[in-house]
Amino acid sequence: MKFLARKIKGNSLWSDALRRLLNDRFATWSFVVITVYVVMAILVFFNLVGSSWQESMGPSREAPDLSQGPLHWMGLDIFGRSVVLKTIQGTYTAMYVGLVSSLIAIPIGVLFGAVAGYFGGWVDDLITWFSTMLANIPEFLLLIAIAIAMGKGTTTVCIALGVTSWVGLARLIRAEFMKHKNREYVVAAQALGGGHMRRIMKHIFPNVLHIVIISFSLRFVTGIKSEVILTYLGLGAEIGQRSSWGLMIADASGELMQGVWWGLAAATAAMFPIVLAFSLFADALRDAIDPKLRH
Amino acid sequence: MFAYIVRRLLYAIPILLGTTFLLFLLFNVVPGDPALQLAGKHATREVIETIRAELGLNKPWYGQYFDMLKQLITFDFGRSYWTKQKITDMILAGAGTSFSLGFPAFVISTSISLLVGLVIALYRGSKLDKGVVAFSVAAQSVSLLVYILAGQYFLAYKMGLFPISGYDPDFIGRWQYLVLPIIIFVFLSVAPELRFYRTIFLDELYQDYVRTARSKGLGTKAVLLRHVLKNAMIPILTNLVITIPFLILGSVLIESFFQIPGLGDLIVKAIANNDRPVLISMTVLGTFAYIIFNLISDILYALVDPRVQLK
């Protein structure tokens, strides 16, 4: 009777999703691009790459020159600093903004959404009222208000993005929890003596996890794009510590008419693949987990 | 219906109070005394105290909050720290300008995205559909600033087709300055909007009523115009109404780059000059407008869809 003891491994939601993701060419490539950028950001963080970005390499605003080595490939900025190194440094700022704003928005969104959806009643009313209030302040103005209240800087940008963006996630999670809390498997868990905490974390949460991952990926898209805009408005990164794509693009607004196009080009070229990869990855993940939603 | 409107209006009051209070809290966390900023470096204690009293800063917090509400209701926001003009006048002047930029851009971009969205939804999965969606995803992966910079550089500076920047308050004269900003505005709006409309149309196209209409022998045109468009109008209309406050707000970035003195430009200058009263009044007013238009949108929704009721 040995064969009966063999464990039969079925297809779970996640193994199915993973198989679909691996079959999806866009998803695979997006994942490769994201990995490259994350590795780059880690290298920058430990000062292994581009730590000498503040050194002057030559004349101010030297045009791109392929003959003088890779540091001159994208030209030099106003202080003679290598645009290639600045762009690499910017990878860190972009990932930092995406990560920190996610780490703020996602726990708040999940917690509020789960509690509101699961318990309902006055807790739900209170949380819904609070999130409606936040949602009623046009996001852009709220970002400015927070940035002004907290002082300027990259961290402020992250906090402002985090605080303004949890509402949408909380709504999605709330709706899912309301749908799941009366399903048979949750009722069964209750019948077996599972408490609220166990039902929320062990039973329902894994079923809404995909929303969190998709939201995580999309946070990076918003984060990277908003950093550029807020930096242009003068609310972003302090100058001096780390370069950012936002700073490079904002600088271009004064330089472009003088024919200095390379800073803008380098920052745009660096931003395009990673933003595209994160949005395609989020789409692919959504399709992989719920093929019904595929449009 | 009347009862619904009344309930919805009553529901808006706590939201309005809560939101304005939240903003009040946020703006009062700001370090630094506005009276000191206004009085300058060499002010005496008496001067600073007089300014504090004028601004109402010596009142308790609820008095200051009440002042903020009063400003909103009477539409009198005091004076700007920077230009010393009345903020109400600045906002009224900026609103007309922003509207001249925003309204044509809104009409054009909505028409284009509705049309393209409907067509690609009809030919779902075709090369055209995939191409348009891929293009719009790719286009959205580039920063808005890059489009504005590139448009201004190539079309205005290099090719000289339009003025680089500037504005003429004259109603006829302003348009030569507005054409390029409107083109860029439309370009920036179409990419996200057309995907939104495509999703809405797709949701409708696979409904049972479409199949019924088809099976009773209606042609594509009749199904689209008489059934699909009518149903899709509900989410589209409500979405459009919510967009209106943002039109009046204008595109902050476009106005700033082209030096068009609208509300967006007002905000950018206020940030640069640390002009708190202007920022506060713009935020409060923007929020107020958003709540009002949300209200209108909800009421419209209930008018076109009788199933909607507020508990």
Coordinates of C-alpha atoms in Angstrom, one line a residue:
Chain A
M1 CA 0.0 0.0 0.0
K2 CA 3.0 2.2 -0.4
F3 CA 1.6 4.2 -3.3
L4 CA -1.2 5.6 -1.2
A5 CA 1.3 7.3 1.1
R6 CA 2.7 9.2 -1.8
K7 CA 1.8 12.8 -1.4
I8 CA -0.1 14.1 -4.4
K9 CA 0.8 17.6 -5.3
G10 CA -2.0 19.6 -6.8
N11 CA -1.9 22.8 -8.6
S12 CA -2.4 25.7 -6.3
L13 CA -3.5 29.2 -7.3
W14 CA 0.1 30.4 -7.0
S15 CA 1.7 27.6 -8.9
D16 CA -0.8 28.1 -11.7
A17 CA -0.2 31.8 -11.7
L18 CA 3.6 31.3 -11.7
R19 CA 3.3 28.9 -14.7
R20 CA 1.2 31.5 -16.6
L21 CA 3.7 34.2 -15.7
L22 CA 6.6 32.2 -17.0
N23 CA 4.8 31.6 -20.3
D24 CA 4.1 35.3 -20.6
R25 CA 7.1 36.8 -22.5
F26 CA 6.3 40.3 -21.3
A27 CA 6.2 39.3 -17.7
T28 CA 9.5 37.4 -17.9
W29 CA 11.2 40.4 -19.6
S30 CA 9.7 42.8 -17.1
F31 CA 11.0 40.7 -14.3
V32 CA 14.5 40.7 -15.7
V33 CA 14.4 44.5 -16.1
I34 CA 13.2 45.0 -12.6
T35 CA 15.9 42.7 -11.2
V36 CA 18.6 44.6 -13.1
Y37 CA 17.4 47.9 -11.7
V38 CA 17.1 46.5 -8.1
V39 CA 20.6 45.1 -8.2
M40 CA 21.9 48.4 -9.5
A41 CA 20.1 50.3 -6.7
I42 CA 21.6 47.9 -4.1
L43 CA 25.1 48.5 -5.6
V44 CA 24.6 52.2 -5.4
F45 CA 23.3 52.0 -1.9
F46 CA 26.6 50.2 -0.8
N47 CA 28.6 52.8 -2.7
L48 CA 29.9 50.1 -5.0
V49 CA 28.9 51.9 -8.2
G50 CA 28.9 55.6 -9.0
S51 CA 30.0 56.8 -5.6
S52 CA 32.3 59.3 -7.3
W53 CA 29.5 61.0 -9.2
Q54 CA 30.2 64.4 -7.6
E55 CA 33.7 64.6 -9.1
S56 CA 34.3 66.9 -12.0
M57 CA 35.5 65.0 -15.1
G58 CA 36.1 67.8 -17.5
P59 CA 34.6 71.0 -18.9
S60 CA 31.1 72.2 -17.9
R61 CA 28.3 70.7 -20.1
E62 CA 30.6 68.8 -22.4
A63 CA 28.7 67.0 -25.1
P64 CA 28.5 63.2 -25.2
D65 CA 31.8 61.8 -26.4
L66 CA 32.3 58.1 -27.1
S67 CA 36.1 58.3 -27.4
Q68 CA 36.8 59.3 -23.8
G69 CA 35.5 56.2 -22.0
P70 CA 32.1 55.2 -20.7
L71 CA 31.9 58.0 -18.2
H72 CA 31.7 60.5 -21.0
W73 CA 29.2 58.6 -23.1
M74 CA 26.3 60.7 -22.0
G75 CA 28.3 64.0 -21.6
L76 CA 28.8 66.1 -18.5
D77 CA 26.6 68.4 -16.5
I78 CA 27.0 72.0 -15.6
F79 CA 29.6 71.1 -12.9
G80 CA 31.4 68.7 -15.3
R81 CA 30.0 65.7 -13.5
S82 CA 29.4 62.5 -15.5
V83 CA 25.8 62.1 -16.6
V84 CA 26.2 58.4 -16.8
L85 CA 27.1 58.2 -13.1
K86 CA 24.3 60.6 -12.2
T87 CA 21.8 58.4 -14.0
I88 CA 23.1 55.3 -12.2
Q89 CA 22.8 57.1 -8.9
G90 CA 19.2 58.0 -9.8
T91 CA 18.3 54.4 -9.9
Y92 CA 18.7 54.3 -6.2
T93 CA 16.5 57.3 -5.6
A94 CA 13.8 55.9 -7.9
M95 CA 13.8 52.5 -6.2
Y96 CA 13.9 54.2 -2.8
V97 CA 10.8 56.4 -3.5
G98 CA 8.9 53.3 -4.8
L99 CA 9.9 51.1 -1.9
V100 CA 9.4 53.6 0.9
S101 CA 6.1 54.9 -0.4
S102 CA 4.9 51.3 -0.7
L103 CA 6.1 50.4 2.8
I104 CA 3.9 53.2 4.1
A105 CA 0.9 52.8 1.8
I106 CA 0.5 49.0 1.7
P107 CA 0.4 48.2 5.5
I108 CA -2.0 51.1 6.1
G109 CA -4.2 50.1 3.1
V110 CA -4.2 46.4 4.0
L111 CA -4.9 46.9 7.7
F112 CA -7.7 49.5 7.2
G113 CA -9.2 47.6 4.3
A114 CA -9.1 44.2 6.1
V115 CA -10.5 45.6 9.4
A116 CA -13.2 47.6 7.7
G117 CA -14.3 44.7 5.4
Y118 CA -14.0 42.0 8.0
F119 CA -15.7 43.6 11.0
G120 CA -18.1 46.0 9.2
G121 CA -20.4 48.1 11.4
W122 CA -19.1 51.3 13.0
V123 CA -15.4 50.4 12.4
D124 CA -16.2 50.2 8.7
D125 CA -18.2 53.4 8.8
L126 CA -15.3 55.2 10.6
I127 CA -12.6 53.9 8.2
T128 CA -14.7 54.6 5.2
W129 CA -15.5 58.1 6.4
F130 CA -11.8 58.8 7.0
S131 CA -10.7 57.4 3.6
T132 CA -13.4 59.3 1.8
M133 CA -12.2 62.5 3.4
L134 CA -8.7 61.9 2.2
A135 CA -9.9 60.8 -1.3
N136 CA -11.8 64.1 -1.5
I137 CA -8.7 66.2 -1.4
P138 CA -7.3 66.3 -4.9
E139 CA -4.2 64.2 -4.7
F140 CA -1.9 66.7 -6.2
L141 CA -2.9 69.4 -3.7
L142 CA -2.7 67.0 -0.8
L143 CA 0.9 66.0 -1.9
I144 CA 1.8 69.7 -1.9
A145 CA 0.1 70.3 1.5
I146 CA 2.1 67.4 3.1
A147 CA 5.3 68.4 1.4
I148 CA 4.9 71.9 2.8
A149 CA 4.0 70.7 6.3
M150 CA 6.9 68.4 6.5
G151 CA 9.6 70.3 4.7
K152 CA 11.2 69.5 1.4
G153 CA 13.2 66.4 0.6
T154 CA 13.0 62.9 -0.9
T155 CA 11.7 61.3 2.3
T156 CA 8.8 63.9 2.4
V157 CA 8.0 62.9 -1.2
C158 CA 7.8 59.2 -0.1
I159 CA 5.7 59.9 2.9
A160 CA 3.4 62.2 1.0
L161 CA 3.0 59.5 -1.7
G162 CA 2.5 56.8 0.9
V163 CA -0.1 58.7 2.8
T164 CA -2.1 59.8 -0.2
S165 CA -2.1 56.4 -2.0
W166 CA -3.4 53.9 0.5
V167 CA -7.0 54.8 0.0
G168 CA -7.4 52.9 -3.3
L169 CA -5.8 49.8 -1.9
A170 CA -7.9 49.9 1.2
R171 CA -11.1 50.0 -0.9
L172 CA -10.1 47.0 -2.9
I173 CA -9.0 45.0 0.1
R174 CA -12.2 46.0 2.0
A175 CA -14.4 44.7 -0.9
E176 CA -12.5 41.4 -1.1
F177 CA -12.8 40.9 2.7
M178 CA -16.5 41.6 2.6
K179 CA -16.8 39.0 -0.2
H180 CA -14.7 36.4 1.6
K181 CA -15.7 36.6 5.2
N182 CA -19.0 34.6 4.8
R183 CA -17.6 32.1 2.4
E184 CA -17.7 28.4 3.5
Y185 CA -14.0 28.0 4.1
V186 CA -14.0 30.9 6.5
V187 CA -17.1 29.7 8.3
A188 CA -15.5 26.3 8.5
A189 CA -12.4 27.8 10.1
Q190 CA -14.7 29.5 12.6
A191 CA -16.5 26.2 13.3
L192 CA -13.1 24.6 14.0
G193 CA -12.4 27.3 16.6
G194 CA -10.4 29.8 14.6
G195 CA -10.4 33.3 16.1
H196 CA -10.7 36.6 14.2
M197 CA -7.0 37.0 13.9
R198 CA -6.5 33.5 12.5
R199 CA -9.4 33.9 10.0
I200 CA -8.1 37.2 8.8
M201 CA -4.4 36.3 8.5
K202 CA -4.3 32.6 7.8
H203 CA -7.4 32.2 5.7
I204 CA -8.6 35.3 4.0
F205 CA -5.4 37.2 3.6
P206 CA -3.6 34.7 1.3
N207 CA -6.6 35.0 -1.0
V208 CA -6.2 38.8 -1.4
L209 CA -2.4 38.7 -1.5
H210 CA -2.3 39.2 -5.2
I211 CA -4.0 42.6 -4.9
V212 CA -1.2 43.6 -2.6
I213 CA 1.5 42.5 -5.0
I214 CA -0.1 44.2 -8.0
S215 CA -0.5 47.3 -5.9
F216 CA 3.2 47.1 -4.9
S217 CA 4.3 47.0 -8.5
L218 CA 2.0 49.9 -9.4
R219 CA 3.3 52.0 -6.5
F220 CA 6.7 52.0 -8.1
V221 CA 5.2 53.3 -11.3
T222 CA 3.5 56.2 -9.5
G223 CA 6.4 56.8 -7.2
I224 CA 9.0 57.1 -9.9
K225 CA 6.8 59.4 -12.0
S226 CA 5.7 61.6 -9.1
E227 CA 9.3 62.0 -7.9
V228 CA 10.1 63.7 -11.2
I229 CA 7.1 66.1 -11.0
L230 CA 7.5 67.0 -7.3
T231 CA 11.2 67.5 -7.8
Y232 CA 10.5 69.9 -10.6
L233 CA 8.1 71.8 -8.4
G234 CA 10.9 72.2 -5.9
L235 CA 9.5 69.8 -3.3
G236 CA 11.9 66.9 -4.0
A237 CA 15.4 65.7 -3.3
E238 CA 17.9 67.7 -1.5
I239 CA 20.8 68.5 -3.8
G240 CA 24.1 67.0 -2.9
Q241 CA 23.6 63.6 -1.4
R242 CA 22.2 61.5 -4.2
S243 CA 21.3 62.5 -7.7
S244 CA 17.8 61.7 -9.0
W245 CA 16.2 61.5 -12.4
G246 CA 13.7 64.1 -11.3
L247 CA 16.6 66.5 -10.6
M248 CA 18.1 65.7 -14.0
I249 CA 14.9 66.3 -15.9
A250 CA 14.1 69.5 -13.8
D251 CA 17.6 70.8 -14.7
A252 CA 16.9 70.2 -18.3
S253 CA 14.0 72.8 -18.2
G254 CA 16.7 75.5 -18.0
E255 CA 19.3 73.8 -20.2
L256 CA 17.4 72.5 -23.2
M257 CA 17.2 75.8 -25.0
Q258 CA 21.0 76.0 -24.9
G259 CA 21.2 72.7 -26.7
V260 CA 22.1 70.6 -23.6
W261 CA 19.9 67.6 -24.2
W262 CA 21.9 64.7 -22.8
G263 CA 20.9 65.0 -19.1
L264 CA 17.2 64.8 -20.1
A265 CA 17.8 62.0 -22.6
A266 CA 19.8 59.9 -20.1
A267 CA 17.2 60.3 -17.4
T268 CA 14.3 59.5 -19.8
A269 CA 16.1 56.5 -21.2
A270 CA 16.7 55.2 -17.7
M271 CA 13.2 55.8 -16.6
F272 CA 11.3 54.3 -19.6
P273 CA 12.3 50.6 -19.2
I274 CA 11.7 50.4 -15.5
V275 CA 8.3 52.2 -15.5
L276 CA 7.2 50.1 -18.4
A277 CA 8.4 46.9 -16.7
F278 CA 6.5 47.6 -13.5
S279 CA 3.3 48.4 -15.3
L280 CA 3.5 45.4 -17.6
F281 CA 4.4 43.2 -14.7
A282 CA 1.4 44.4 -12.7
D283 CA -0.8 43.7 -15.8
A284 CA 0.7 40.3 -16.3
L285 CA 0.3 39.4 -12.7
R286 CA -3.4 40.4 -12.8
D287 CA -4.0 38.3 -15.9
A288 CA -2.1 35.3 -14.4
I289 CA -4.0 35.3 -11.2
D290 CA -7.4 36.1 -12.6
P291 CA -7.6 35.2 -16.3
K292 CA -11.3 36.1 -16.3
L293 CA -10.3 39.8 -15.9
R294 CA -8.2 39.7 -19.1
H295 CA -9.2 42.5 -21.4
Chain B
M1 CA -35.3 61.0 -5.9
F2 CA -35.8 64.2 -3.9
A3 CA -35.1 62.3 -0.7
Y4 CA -32.0 60.9 -2.2
I5 CA -30.7 64.3 -3.1
V6 CA -31.4 65.6 0.4
R7 CA -29.7 62.6 2.0
R8 CA -26.7 63.0 -0.3
L9 CA -26.4 66.7 0.5
L10 CA -26.5 66.0 4.2
Y11 CA -23.9 63.3 3.8
A12 CA -21.6 65.9 2.2
I13 CA -21.6 68.2 5.2
P14 CA -19.5 65.9 7.6
I15 CA -17.2 65.1 4.7
L16 CA -16.7 68.8 4.0
L17 CA -16.1 69.6 7.7
G18 CA -13.8 66.7 8.1
T19 CA -11.7 67.4 5.0
T20 CA -11.3 71.1 5.8
F21 CA -10.3 70.2 9.4
L22 CA -7.7 67.7 8.1
L23 CA -6.2 70.4 5.9
F24 CA -6.3 72.8 8.8
L25 CA -4.4 70.4 10.9
L26 CA -1.9 69.8 8.1
F27 CA -1.2 73.4 7.5
N28 CA -0.9 74.2 11.2
V29 CA 1.9 71.6 11.6
V30 CA 4.0 73.9 9.4
P31 CA 7.0 75.1 11.4
G32 CA 7.7 78.8 11.4
D33 CA 5.5 81.8 12.3
P34 CA 3.8 83.4 9.4
A35 CA 3.8 86.7 11.2
L36 CA 7.6 86.7 11.5
Q37 CA 7.8 85.9 7.8
L38 CA 5.5 88.9 7.0
A39 CA 7.1 91.4 9.3
G40 CA 10.6 90.9 8.0
K41 CA 13.9 90.8 9.9
H42 CA 13.9 94.2 11.6
A43 CA 10.3 94.2 13.1
T44 CA 9.7 95.1 16.7
R45 CA 7.6 92.9 19.0
E46 CA 4.6 95.2 18.7
V47 CA 4.6 95.0 14.9
I48 CA 4.7 91.2 15.0
E49 CA 1.9 91.2 17.6
T50 CA -0.2 93.5 15.4
I51 CA 0.3 91.2 12.4
R52 CA -0.6 88.2 14.5
A53 CA -3.8 89.8 15.6
E54 CA -4.6 90.8 12.0
L55 CA -4.1 87.3 10.7
G56 CA -6.1 85.9 13.6
L57 CA -3.1 83.9 14.8
N58 CA -3.7 84.9 18.4
K59 CA -7.0 83.1 18.5
P60 CA -7.4 79.5 19.9
W61 CA -7.3 76.7 17.3
Y62 CA -11.1 76.5 16.9
G63 CA -11.2 80.2 16.2
Q64 CA -8.6 79.8 13.5
Y65 CA -10.5 76.8 12.0
F66 CA -13.7 78.8 12.1
D67 CA -11.9 81.6 10.2
M68 CA -10.9 79.1 7.6
L69 CA -14.5 78.0 7.1
K70 CA -15.6 81.6 7.0
Q71 CA -13.1 82.3 4.3
L72 CA -14.4 79.5 2.2
I73 CA -18.1 80.5 2.7
T74 CA -17.6 84.2 2.0
F75 CA -15.0 83.4 -0.7
D76 CA -12.6 86.0 0.8
F77 CA -9.2 84.5 1.5
G78 CA -7.3 87.6 2.5
R79 CA -4.1 88.7 0.8
S80 CA -1.1 86.9 -0.6
Y81 CA 2.1 87.2 1.3
W82 CA 4.1 87.5 -1.9
T83 CA 2.1 89.8 -4.2
K84 CA 0.0 91.5 -1.5
Q85 CA -3.0 91.2 -3.9
K86 CA -6.4 89.9 -2.8
I87 CA -6.3 86.1 -3.2
T88 CA -9.9 86.1 -4.4
D89 CA -9.0 88.4 -7.3
M90 CA -5.9 86.3 -8.1
I91 CA -8.0 83.1 -8.2
L92 CA -10.7 84.7 -10.4
A93 CA -8.2 86.0 -12.9
G94 CA -6.4 82.6 -13.0
A95 CA -9.6 80.5 -13.3
G96 CA -10.6 82.1 -16.6
T97 CA -7.1 81.6 -18.1
S98 CA -6.9 78.0 -16.9
F99 CA -10.4 77.3 -18.3
S100 CA -9.3 78.7 -21.7
L101 CA -6.5 76.1 -21.7
G102 CA -8.4 73.2 -20.0
F103 CA -11.8 73.3 -21.7
P104 CA -10.8 73.0 -25.3
A105 CA -8.2 70.4 -24.4
F106 CA -10.8 68.5 -22.4
V107 CA -13.4 68.5 -25.2
I108 CA -10.8 67.4 -27.8
S109 CA -9.1 64.7 -25.7
T110 CA -12.4 63.3 -24.6
S111 CA -13.8 63.0 -28.1
I112 CA -10.6 61.4 -29.4
S113 CA -10.3 58.9 -26.5
L114 CA -14.0 58.0 -26.6
L115 CA -13.9 57.3 -30.4
V116 CA -10.6 55.4 -30.3
G117 CA -11.6 53.5 -27.1
L118 CA -14.9 52.4 -28.8
V119 CA -13.2 51.3 -32.0
I120 CA -10.4 49.3 -30.3
A121 CA -12.9 47.7 -27.9
L122 CA -14.9 46.6 -31.0
Y123 CA -11.8 45.1 -32.6
R124 CA -10.6 43.6 -29.4
G125 CA -7.5 41.4 -29.8
S126 CA -6.8 42.6 -33.3
K127 CA -3.4 44.1 -34.3
L128 CA -5.0 47.6 -34.1
D129 CA -6.2 47.0 -30.5
K130 CA -2.9 45.6 -29.3
G131 CA -0.9 48.3 -31.1
V132 CA -2.9 51.2 -29.6
V133 CA -2.8 49.7 -26.1
A134 CA 0.9 49.0 -26.4
F135 CA 1.5 52.5 -27.6
S136 CA -0.5 54.0 -24.7
V137 CA 1.3 51.9 -22.1
A138 CA 4.7 52.9 -23.6
A139 CA 3.7 56.5 -23.8
Q140 CA 2.7 56.6 -20.2
S141 CA 6.2 55.3 -19.2
V142 CA 7.8 58.6 -20.0
S143 CA 7.5 61.5 -17.6
L144 CA 5.0 64.2 -18.4
L145 CA 7.8 66.7 -18.1
V146 CA 9.6 65.1 -21.0
Y147 CA 6.7 65.6 -23.3
I148 CA 6.3 69.2 -22.3
L149 CA 10.0 69.9 -22.6
A150 CA 10.3 68.1 -26.0
G151 CA 7.1 69.7 -27.4
Q152 CA 8.2 73.2 -26.4
Y153 CA 11.8 72.6 -27.7
F154 CA 11.0 71.1 -31.1
L155 CA 7.7 72.6 -32.1
A156 CA 8.2 76.1 -30.6
Y157 CA 12.0 76.7 -30.3
K158 CA 13.4 74.7 -33.2
M159 CA 10.6 74.9 -35.8
G160 CA 9.2 78.2 -34.7
L161 CA 5.6 77.0 -35.2
F162 CA 4.3 78.5 -32.0
P163 CA 5.5 81.1 -29.4
I164 CA 7.8 79.5 -26.9
S165 CA 5.9 80.9 -23.9
G166 CA 3.9 83.8 -22.8
Y167 CA 0.2 84.9 -22.7
D168 CA -2.0 87.7 -23.8
P169 CA -5.1 88.3 -21.6
D170 CA -7.0 89.6 -24.6
F171 CA -9.7 87.1 -25.5
I172 CA -8.6 86.8 -29.2
G173 CA -4.9 87.3 -28.6
R174 CA -4.6 84.5 -26.1
W175 CA -5.2 81.7 -28.6
Q176 CA -1.9 81.9 -30.4
Y177 CA -0.2 81.2 -27.1
L178 CA -2.6 78.5 -26.2
V179 CA -2.5 76.2 -29.3
L180 CA 0.7 74.4 -28.4
P181 CA -0.2 73.9 -24.7
I182 CA -3.6 72.6 -25.8
I183 CA -1.9 70.1 -28.2
I184 CA 0.4 68.9 -25.5
F185 CA -2.5 68.7 -22.9
V186 CA -4.5 66.6 -25.4
F187 CA -1.6 64.3 -26.0
L188 CA -1.0 63.8 -22.3
S189 CA -4.7 63.1 -21.6
V190 CA -5.5 60.7 -24.4
A191 CA -3.1 57.8 -23.5
P192 CA -4.6 57.1 -20.0
E193 CA -8.2 58.0 -21.0
L194 CA -8.5 55.8 -24.0
R195 CA -7.6 52.7 -22.0
F196 CA -10.2 53.7 -19.4
Y197 CA -12.9 54.0 -22.0
R198 CA -11.8 50.8 -23.7
T199 CA -12.3 49.0 -20.4
I200 CA -15.8 50.5 -20.0
F201 CA -16.9 49.6 -23.5
L202 CA -15.5 46.1 -23.1
D203 CA -17.5 45.6 -19.9
E204 CA -20.6 46.6 -21.8
L205 CA -19.9 44.7 -25.1
Y206 CA -20.0 41.3 -23.4
Q207 CA -23.3 41.9 -21.5
D208 CA -26.3 39.8 -22.0
Y209 CA -28.4 42.6 -23.4
V210 CA -25.9 43.0 -26.3
R211 CA -26.3 39.3 -27.2
T212 CA -30.1 39.7 -27.0
A213 CA -30.0 42.7 -29.3
R214 CA -27.7 40.9 -31.7
S215 CA -29.9 37.8 -31.7
K216 CA -33.0 39.7 -32.5
G217 CA -31.2 40.9 -35.6
L218 CA -30.0 44.4 -34.9
G219 CA -27.0 45.5 -36.8
T220 CA -23.7 46.6 -35.3
K221 CA -24.5 50.3 -35.6
A222 CA -27.9 50.0 -33.9
V223 CA -26.5 47.9 -31.1
L224 CA -23.7 50.3 -30.5
L225 CA -25.6 53.5 -30.7
R226 CA -28.9 52.5 -29.1
H227 CA -27.7 50.0 -26.5
V228 CA -24.0 50.0 -25.7
L229 CA -23.4 53.8 -25.8
K230 CA -26.4 54.5 -23.7
N231 CA -25.3 52.1 -20.9
A232 CA -21.7 53.1 -21.1
M233 CA -22.7 56.7 -20.8
I234 CA -23.4 56.2 -17.1
P235 CA -19.7 55.6 -16.0
I236 CA -18.5 58.0 -18.7
L237 CA -20.7 60.9 -17.6
T238 CA -19.9 60.5 -13.9
N239 CA -16.2 60.3 -14.7
L240 CA -16.3 63.4 -16.8
V241 CA -18.1 65.4 -14.2
I242 CA -15.4 64.6 -11.6
T243 CA -12.8 65.7 -14.1
I244 CA -14.2 69.3 -14.3
P245 CA -12.6 70.7 -11.1
F246 CA -9.2 69.6 -12.5
L247 CA -9.9 71.5 -15.6
I248 CA -10.3 74.7 -13.7
L249 CA -7.2 73.9 -11.8
G250 CA -5.5 73.5 -15.1
S251 CA -2.5 71.6 -15.9
V252 CA 0.0 72.8 -13.3
L253 CA 3.0 71.7 -15.2
I254 CA 1.9 73.0 -18.7
E255 CA 1.0 76.4 -17.3
S256 CA 4.3 76.7 -15.5
F257 CA 6.4 75.8 -18.5
F258 CA 4.5 78.0 -20.9
Q259 CA 4.2 80.9 -18.4
I260 CA 0.4 80.9 -18.7
P261 CA -0.9 82.8 -15.7
G262 CA -3.6 80.3 -14.7
L263 CA -4.3 78.6 -11.4
G264 CA -1.6 76.0 -11.9
D265 CA 1.0 78.7 -12.4
L266 CA -0.4 80.4 -9.3
I267 CA 0.3 77.2 -7.3
V268 CA 3.8 76.7 -8.6
K269 CA 4.7 80.4 -7.9
A270 CA 3.2 80.1 -4.4
I271 CA 5.3 77.0 -3.7
A272 CA 8.5 78.8 -4.9
N273 CA 7.7 81.8 -2.8
N274 CA 6.5 80.0 0.3
D275 CA 3.2 81.8 -0.1
R276 CA 1.1 79.9 2.5
P277 CA -2.3 81.7 2.3
V278 CA -2.4 81.2 -1.5
L279 CA -1.6 77.5 -1.1
I280 CA -4.0 77.0 1.7
S281 CA -6.9 78.7 -0.1
M282 CA -6.2 76.8 -3.4
T283 CA -6.1 73.5 -1.5
V284 CA -9.3 74.2 0.4
L285 CA -11.1 75.6 -2.7
G286 CA -9.9 72.6 -4.8
T287 CA -11.2 70.2 -2.2
F288 CA -14.5 72.0 -2.0
A289 CA -14.9 72.0 -5.8
Y290 CA -14.1 68.3 -5.8
I291 CA -16.7 67.5 -3.2
I292 CA -19.3 69.6 -5.0
F293 CA -18.6 67.9 -8.3
N294 CA -18.6 64.5 -6.7
L295 CA -22.0 65.3 -5.3
I296 CA -23.3 66.4 -8.8
S297 CA -21.8 63.2 -10.3
D298 CA -23.6 61.0 -7.7
I299 CA -26.9 62.8 -8.3
L300 CA -26.5 62.4 -12.0
Y301 CA -25.7 58.7 -11.5
A302 CA -28.9 58.3 -9.5
L303 CA -30.9 60.1 -12.2
V304 CA -29.7 57.9 -15.0
D305 CA -29.6 54.7 -12.9
P306 CA -32.7 54.3 -10.7
R307 CA -31.2 51.3 -8.9
V308 CA -28.8 53.5 -7.1
Q309 CA -30.0 54.4 -3.6
L310 CA -28.2 55.7 -0.6
K311 CA -28.9 53.9 2.6

